[in-house]
CSV table of C-alpha atoms in Angstrom, one decimal:
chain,number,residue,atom,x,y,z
P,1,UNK,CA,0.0,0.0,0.0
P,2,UNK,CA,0.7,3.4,-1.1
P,3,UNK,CA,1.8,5.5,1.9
P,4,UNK,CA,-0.1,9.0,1.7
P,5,UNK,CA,1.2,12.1,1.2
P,6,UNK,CA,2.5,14.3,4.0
P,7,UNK,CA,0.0,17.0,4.9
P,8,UNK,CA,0.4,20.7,6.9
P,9,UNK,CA,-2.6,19.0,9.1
P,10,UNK,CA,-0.5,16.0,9.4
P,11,UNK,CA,2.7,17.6,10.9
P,12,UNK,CA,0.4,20.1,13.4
P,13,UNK,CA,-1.2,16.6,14.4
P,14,UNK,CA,2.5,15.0,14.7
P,15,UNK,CA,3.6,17.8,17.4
P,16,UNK,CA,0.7,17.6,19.2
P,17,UNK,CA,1.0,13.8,19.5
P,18,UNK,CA,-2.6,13.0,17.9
P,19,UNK,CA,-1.5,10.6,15.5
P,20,UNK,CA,-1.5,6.8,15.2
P,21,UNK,CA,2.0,4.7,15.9
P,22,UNK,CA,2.4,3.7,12.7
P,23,UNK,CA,1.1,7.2,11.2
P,24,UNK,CA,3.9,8.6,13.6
P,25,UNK,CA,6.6,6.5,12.0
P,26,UNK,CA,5.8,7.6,8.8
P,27,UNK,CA,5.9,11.2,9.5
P,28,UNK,CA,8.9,10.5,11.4
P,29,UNK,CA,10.7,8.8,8.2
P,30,UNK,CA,9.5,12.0,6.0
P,31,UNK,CA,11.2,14.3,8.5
P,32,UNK,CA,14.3,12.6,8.5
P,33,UNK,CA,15.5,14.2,5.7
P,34,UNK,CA,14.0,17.2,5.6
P,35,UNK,CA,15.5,19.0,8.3
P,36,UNK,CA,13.7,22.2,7.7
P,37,UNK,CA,10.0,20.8,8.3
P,38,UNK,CA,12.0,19.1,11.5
P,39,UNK,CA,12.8,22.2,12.8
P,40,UNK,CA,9.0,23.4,12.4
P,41,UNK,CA,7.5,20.5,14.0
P,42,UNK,CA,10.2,21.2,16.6
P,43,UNK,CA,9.1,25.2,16.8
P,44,UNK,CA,6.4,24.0,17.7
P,45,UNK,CA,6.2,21.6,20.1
P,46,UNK,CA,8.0,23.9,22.1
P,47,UNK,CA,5.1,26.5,21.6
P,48,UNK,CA,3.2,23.9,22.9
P,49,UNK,CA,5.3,23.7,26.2
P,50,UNK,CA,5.8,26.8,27.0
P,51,UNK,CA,1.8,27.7,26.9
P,52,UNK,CA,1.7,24.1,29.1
P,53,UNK,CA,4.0,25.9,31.5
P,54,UNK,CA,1.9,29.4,31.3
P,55,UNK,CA,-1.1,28.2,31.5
P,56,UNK,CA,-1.6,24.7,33.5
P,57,UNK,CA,-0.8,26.5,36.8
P,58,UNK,CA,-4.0,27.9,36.5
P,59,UNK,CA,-5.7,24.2,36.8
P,60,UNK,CA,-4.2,24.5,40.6
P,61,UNK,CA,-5.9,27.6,41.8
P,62,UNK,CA,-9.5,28.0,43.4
P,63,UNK,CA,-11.8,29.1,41.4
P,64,UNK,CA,-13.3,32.5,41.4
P,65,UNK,CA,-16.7,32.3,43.7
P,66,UNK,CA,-18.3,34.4,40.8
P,67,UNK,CA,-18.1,30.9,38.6
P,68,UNK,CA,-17.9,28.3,41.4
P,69,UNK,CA,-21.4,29.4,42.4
P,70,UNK,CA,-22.7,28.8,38.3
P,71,UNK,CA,-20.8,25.5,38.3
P,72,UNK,CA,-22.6,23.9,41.7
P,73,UNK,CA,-26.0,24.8,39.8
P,74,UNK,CA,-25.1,22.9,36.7
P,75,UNK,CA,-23.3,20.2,39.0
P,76,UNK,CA,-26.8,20.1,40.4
P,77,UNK,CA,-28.8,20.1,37.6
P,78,UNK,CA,-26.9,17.2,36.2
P,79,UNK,CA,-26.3,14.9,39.2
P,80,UNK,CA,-23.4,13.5,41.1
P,81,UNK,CA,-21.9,11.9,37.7
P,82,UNK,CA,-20.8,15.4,36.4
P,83,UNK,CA,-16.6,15.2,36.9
P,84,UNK,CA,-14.9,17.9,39.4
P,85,UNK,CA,-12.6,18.2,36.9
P,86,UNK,CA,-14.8,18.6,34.2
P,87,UNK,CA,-16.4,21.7,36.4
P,88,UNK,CA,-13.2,22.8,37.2
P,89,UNK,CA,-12.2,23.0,33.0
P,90,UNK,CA,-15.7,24.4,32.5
P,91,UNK,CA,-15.6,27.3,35.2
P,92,UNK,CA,-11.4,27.7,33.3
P,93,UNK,CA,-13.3,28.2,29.8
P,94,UNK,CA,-15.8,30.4,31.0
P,95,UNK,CA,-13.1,32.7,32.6
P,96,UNK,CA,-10.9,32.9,29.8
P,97,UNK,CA,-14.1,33.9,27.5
P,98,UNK,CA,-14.9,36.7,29.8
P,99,UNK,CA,-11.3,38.2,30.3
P,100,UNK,CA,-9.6,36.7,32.3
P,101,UNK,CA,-9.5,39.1,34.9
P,102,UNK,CA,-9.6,38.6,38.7
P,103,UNK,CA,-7.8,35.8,40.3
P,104,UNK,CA,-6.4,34.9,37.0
P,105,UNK,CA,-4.6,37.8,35.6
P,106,UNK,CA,-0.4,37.5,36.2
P,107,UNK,CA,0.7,35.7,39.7
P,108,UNK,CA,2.8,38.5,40.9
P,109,UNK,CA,3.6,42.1,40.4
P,110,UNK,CA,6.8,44.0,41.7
P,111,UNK,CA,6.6,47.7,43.3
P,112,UNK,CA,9.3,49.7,43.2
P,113,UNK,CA,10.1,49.2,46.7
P,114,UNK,CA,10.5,45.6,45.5
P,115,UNK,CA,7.3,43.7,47.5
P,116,UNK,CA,6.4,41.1,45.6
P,117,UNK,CA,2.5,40.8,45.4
P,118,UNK,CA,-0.5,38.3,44.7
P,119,UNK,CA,-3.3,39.2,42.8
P,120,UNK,CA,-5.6,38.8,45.9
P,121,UNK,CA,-3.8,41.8,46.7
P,122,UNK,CA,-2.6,44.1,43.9
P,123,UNK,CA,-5.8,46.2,45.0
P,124,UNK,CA,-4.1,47.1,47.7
P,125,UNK,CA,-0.7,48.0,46.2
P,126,UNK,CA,-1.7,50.2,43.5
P,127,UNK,CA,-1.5,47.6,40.2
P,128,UNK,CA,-4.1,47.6,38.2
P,129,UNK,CA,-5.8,44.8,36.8
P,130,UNK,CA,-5.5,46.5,33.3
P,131,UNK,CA,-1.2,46.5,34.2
P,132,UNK,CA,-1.4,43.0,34.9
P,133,UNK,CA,-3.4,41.9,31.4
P,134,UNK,CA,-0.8,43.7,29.9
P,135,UNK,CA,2.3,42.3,31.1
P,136,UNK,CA,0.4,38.8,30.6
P,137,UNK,CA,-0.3,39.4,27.3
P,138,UNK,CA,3.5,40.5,26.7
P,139,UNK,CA,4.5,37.0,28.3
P,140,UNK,CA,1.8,34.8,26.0
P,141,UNK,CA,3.6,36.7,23.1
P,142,UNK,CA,6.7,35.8,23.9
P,143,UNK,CA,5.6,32.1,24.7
P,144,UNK,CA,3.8,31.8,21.2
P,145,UNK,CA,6.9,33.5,19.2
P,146,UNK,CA,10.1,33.2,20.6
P,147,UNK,CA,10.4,29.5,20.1
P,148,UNK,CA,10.2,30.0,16.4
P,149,UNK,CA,13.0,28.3,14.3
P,150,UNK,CA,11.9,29.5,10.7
P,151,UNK,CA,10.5,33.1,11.5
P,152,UNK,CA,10.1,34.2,14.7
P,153,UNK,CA,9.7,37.7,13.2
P,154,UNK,CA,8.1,39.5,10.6
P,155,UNK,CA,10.8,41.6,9.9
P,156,UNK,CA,14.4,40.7,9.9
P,157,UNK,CA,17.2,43.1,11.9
P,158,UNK,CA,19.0,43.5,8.2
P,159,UNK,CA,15.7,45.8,7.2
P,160,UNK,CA,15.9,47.3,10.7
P,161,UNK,CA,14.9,50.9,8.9
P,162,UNK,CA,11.5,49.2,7.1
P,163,UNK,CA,10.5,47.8,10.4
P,164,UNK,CA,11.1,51.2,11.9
P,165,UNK,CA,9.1,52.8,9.4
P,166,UNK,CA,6.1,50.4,9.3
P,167,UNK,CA,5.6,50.0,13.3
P,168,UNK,CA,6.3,53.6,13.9
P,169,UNK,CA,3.4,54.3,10.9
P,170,UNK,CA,0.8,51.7,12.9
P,171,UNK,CA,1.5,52.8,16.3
P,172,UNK,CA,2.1,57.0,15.8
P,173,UNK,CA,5.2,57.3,16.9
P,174,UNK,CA,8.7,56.6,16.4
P,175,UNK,CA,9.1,53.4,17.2
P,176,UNK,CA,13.1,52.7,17.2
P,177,UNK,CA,14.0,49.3,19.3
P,178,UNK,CA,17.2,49.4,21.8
P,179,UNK,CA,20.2,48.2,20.9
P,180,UNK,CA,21.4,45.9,23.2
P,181,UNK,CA,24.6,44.3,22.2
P,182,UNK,CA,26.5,45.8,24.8
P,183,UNK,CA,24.4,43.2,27.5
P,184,UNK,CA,24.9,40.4,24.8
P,185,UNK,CA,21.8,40.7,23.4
P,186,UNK,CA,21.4,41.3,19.0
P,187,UNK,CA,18.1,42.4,17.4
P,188,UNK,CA,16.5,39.5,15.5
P,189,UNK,CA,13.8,41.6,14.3
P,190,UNK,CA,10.3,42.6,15.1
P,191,UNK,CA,6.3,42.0,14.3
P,192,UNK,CA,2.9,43.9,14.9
P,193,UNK,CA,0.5,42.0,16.9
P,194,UNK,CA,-3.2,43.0,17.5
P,195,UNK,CA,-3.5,44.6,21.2
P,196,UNK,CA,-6.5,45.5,23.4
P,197,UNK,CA,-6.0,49.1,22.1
P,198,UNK,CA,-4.5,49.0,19.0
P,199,UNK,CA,-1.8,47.7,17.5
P,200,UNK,CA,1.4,46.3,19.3
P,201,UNK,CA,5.1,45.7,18.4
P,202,UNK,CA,6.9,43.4,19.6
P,203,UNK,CA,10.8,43.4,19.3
P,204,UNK,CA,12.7,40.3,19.8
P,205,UNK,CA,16.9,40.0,20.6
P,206,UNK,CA,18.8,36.9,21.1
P,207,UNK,CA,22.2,36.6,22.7
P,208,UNK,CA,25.1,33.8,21.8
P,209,UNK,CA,23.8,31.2,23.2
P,210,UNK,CA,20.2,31.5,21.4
P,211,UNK,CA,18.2,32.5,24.4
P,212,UNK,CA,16.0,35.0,23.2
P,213,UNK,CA,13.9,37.9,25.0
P,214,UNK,CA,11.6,40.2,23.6
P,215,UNK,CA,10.1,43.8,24.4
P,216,UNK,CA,6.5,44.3,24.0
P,217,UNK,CA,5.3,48.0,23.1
P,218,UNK,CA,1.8,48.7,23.6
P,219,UNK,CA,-0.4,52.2,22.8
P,220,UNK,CA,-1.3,52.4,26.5
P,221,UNK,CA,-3.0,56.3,25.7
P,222,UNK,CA,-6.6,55.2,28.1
P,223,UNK,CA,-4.4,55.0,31.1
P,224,UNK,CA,-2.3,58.5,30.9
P,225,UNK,CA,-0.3,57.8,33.8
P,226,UNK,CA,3.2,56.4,34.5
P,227,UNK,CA,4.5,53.6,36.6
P,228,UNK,CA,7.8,52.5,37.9
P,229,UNK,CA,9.3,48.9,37.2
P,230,UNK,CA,7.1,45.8,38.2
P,231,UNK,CA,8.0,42.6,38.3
P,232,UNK,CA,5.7,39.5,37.1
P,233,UNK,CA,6.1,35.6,37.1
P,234,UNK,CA,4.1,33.0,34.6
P,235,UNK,CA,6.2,30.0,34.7
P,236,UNK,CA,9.5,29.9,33.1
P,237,UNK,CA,9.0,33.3,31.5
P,238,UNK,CA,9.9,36.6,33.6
P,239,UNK,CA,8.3,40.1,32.9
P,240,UNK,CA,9.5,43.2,34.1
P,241,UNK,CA,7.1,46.0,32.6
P,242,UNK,CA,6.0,49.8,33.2
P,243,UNK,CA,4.1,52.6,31.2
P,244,UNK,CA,5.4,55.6,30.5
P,245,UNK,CA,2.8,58.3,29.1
P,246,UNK,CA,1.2,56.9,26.4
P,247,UNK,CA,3.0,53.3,26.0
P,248,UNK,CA,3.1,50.2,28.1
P,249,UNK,CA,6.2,48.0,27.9
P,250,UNK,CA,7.1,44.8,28.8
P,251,UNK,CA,10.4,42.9,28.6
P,252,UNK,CA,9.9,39.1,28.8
P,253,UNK,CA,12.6,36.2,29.0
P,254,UNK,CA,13.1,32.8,30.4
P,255,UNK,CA,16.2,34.7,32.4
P,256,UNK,CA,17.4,34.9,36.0
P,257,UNK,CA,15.1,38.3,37.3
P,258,UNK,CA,18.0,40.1,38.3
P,259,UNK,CA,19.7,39.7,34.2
P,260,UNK,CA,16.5,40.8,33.1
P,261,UNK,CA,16.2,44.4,35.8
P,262,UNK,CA,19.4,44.8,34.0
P,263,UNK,CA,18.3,44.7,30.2
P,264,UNK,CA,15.5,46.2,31.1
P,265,UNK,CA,17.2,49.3,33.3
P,266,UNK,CA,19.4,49.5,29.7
P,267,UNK,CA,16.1,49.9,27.3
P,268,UNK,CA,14.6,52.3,29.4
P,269,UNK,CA,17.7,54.7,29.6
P,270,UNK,CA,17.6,54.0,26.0
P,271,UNK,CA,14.4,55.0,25.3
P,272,UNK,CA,14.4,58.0,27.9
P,273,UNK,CA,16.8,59.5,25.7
P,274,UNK,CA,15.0,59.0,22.3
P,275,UNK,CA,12.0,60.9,24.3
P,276,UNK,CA,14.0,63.6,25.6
């Protein structure tokens, strides 16, 4: 029997481990020599990782009374066979449909006096729940592209004045990104990505040894107001953000906290100066 062709669905359904054993070892034969749909495949399964690592936290924490109280109704409804776990996915669903905001938004925030806070009480720290979608949204980014073999960016660091013109265009401003080879770190490139208020760039650098970290630039113009360095957590990925007048930014990277206070200490001297 003929073996059938190869399809895009196929190799989607091979990273995500959907596929029969013996459909699996014939993927596996076709990728063996061609190294360059390997390294997709391999893109992303670690996309698929990293939003395990971001996101299955979640599964541990209570959740929200606003939902629990709508799932005991349906648990009722239904009867004793209805799965905890299945309520606990459903109330998860229903939360990330609505916002995700509460309880779910990013597990820590850092003041400038350095306390690190829950979000039980960011309320009571001064971080807004807006802040903390933000710098979540920067981390999801950076989950989703930085793992990218084949084109982790939609514009390449050789075109660095095209990408400057066309982000600067979409977000009404100039819209230079840091150069940060002095820290170890060389522009790969950037890409505009669809934010809560507009359009969003996101820069991405790498350093020698392929770790890569990326700065998120959002049009932040409904909260005119400024904000020192915080400091957020969502698994492997660390955020240090702030807004200054009318943009948010966040710098994420799988990277000890204290490197990434340092890179991100050098882009915002960098961009105080731009400003000035």
């Amino acid at each position: 029997m003929n073996q059938l062709p190869v399809t895009e669905a196929d190799l989607h359904a091979y990273a995500d481990g959907l596929l029969s054993t013996t459909r699996c070892e014939e993927i596996a034969v076709y990728l063996a020599v061609r190294p360059e749909e390997q390294a997709r495949v391999d893109a992303w399964r670690a996309q698929n990782e990293g939003l395990r690592r971001l996101f299955d936290p979640v599964l541990d924490e209570p959740v929200p009374a606003r939902l629990s109280s709508g799932m005991l109704g349906w648990s009722q409804r239904f009867g004793s066979s209805v799965s905890p776990y299945l309520v606990r996915y459903a109330a998860a669903v229903l939360l990330a449909l609505s916002g995700g905001v509460g309880g779910w938004t990013l597990h820590g925030a850092m003041q400038p006096d350095g306390m690190l806070a829950r979000d039980d009480i960011a309320a009571h720290i001064g971080i807004a729940p807006v802040d903390a979608a933000f710098a979540r949204q920067a981390a999801i980014a950076h989950v989703v592209y930085s793992p990218d073999a084949r084109r982790p960016v939609e514009i390449g660091a050789d075109q660095e004045e095209q990408l400057v013109a066309w982000l600067s265009k979409r977000l009404g401003t100039t819209m230079r990104p840091p150069h940060l080879g002095s820290l170890g770190y060389e522009l790969i490139g950037g890409r505009l990505l669809p934010g809560d208020n507009g359009p969003v760039a996101q820069f991405m650098y790498h350093d020698a040894g392929g770790q890569r970290l990326t700065l998120y630039v959002s049009n932040k113009e409904q909260s005119g107001r400024d904000t020192g360095f915080r400091f957020a957590q969502e698994g492997l990925v660390n955020v240090f953000y702030w807004i200054d007048g009318r943009f948010g930014y966040a710098l994420s990277a799988g990277i000890d906290k204290g490197e990434l206070a340092r890179v991100a200490n050098a882009v915002y001297e960098q961009l105080e100066k731009k400003s000035s």
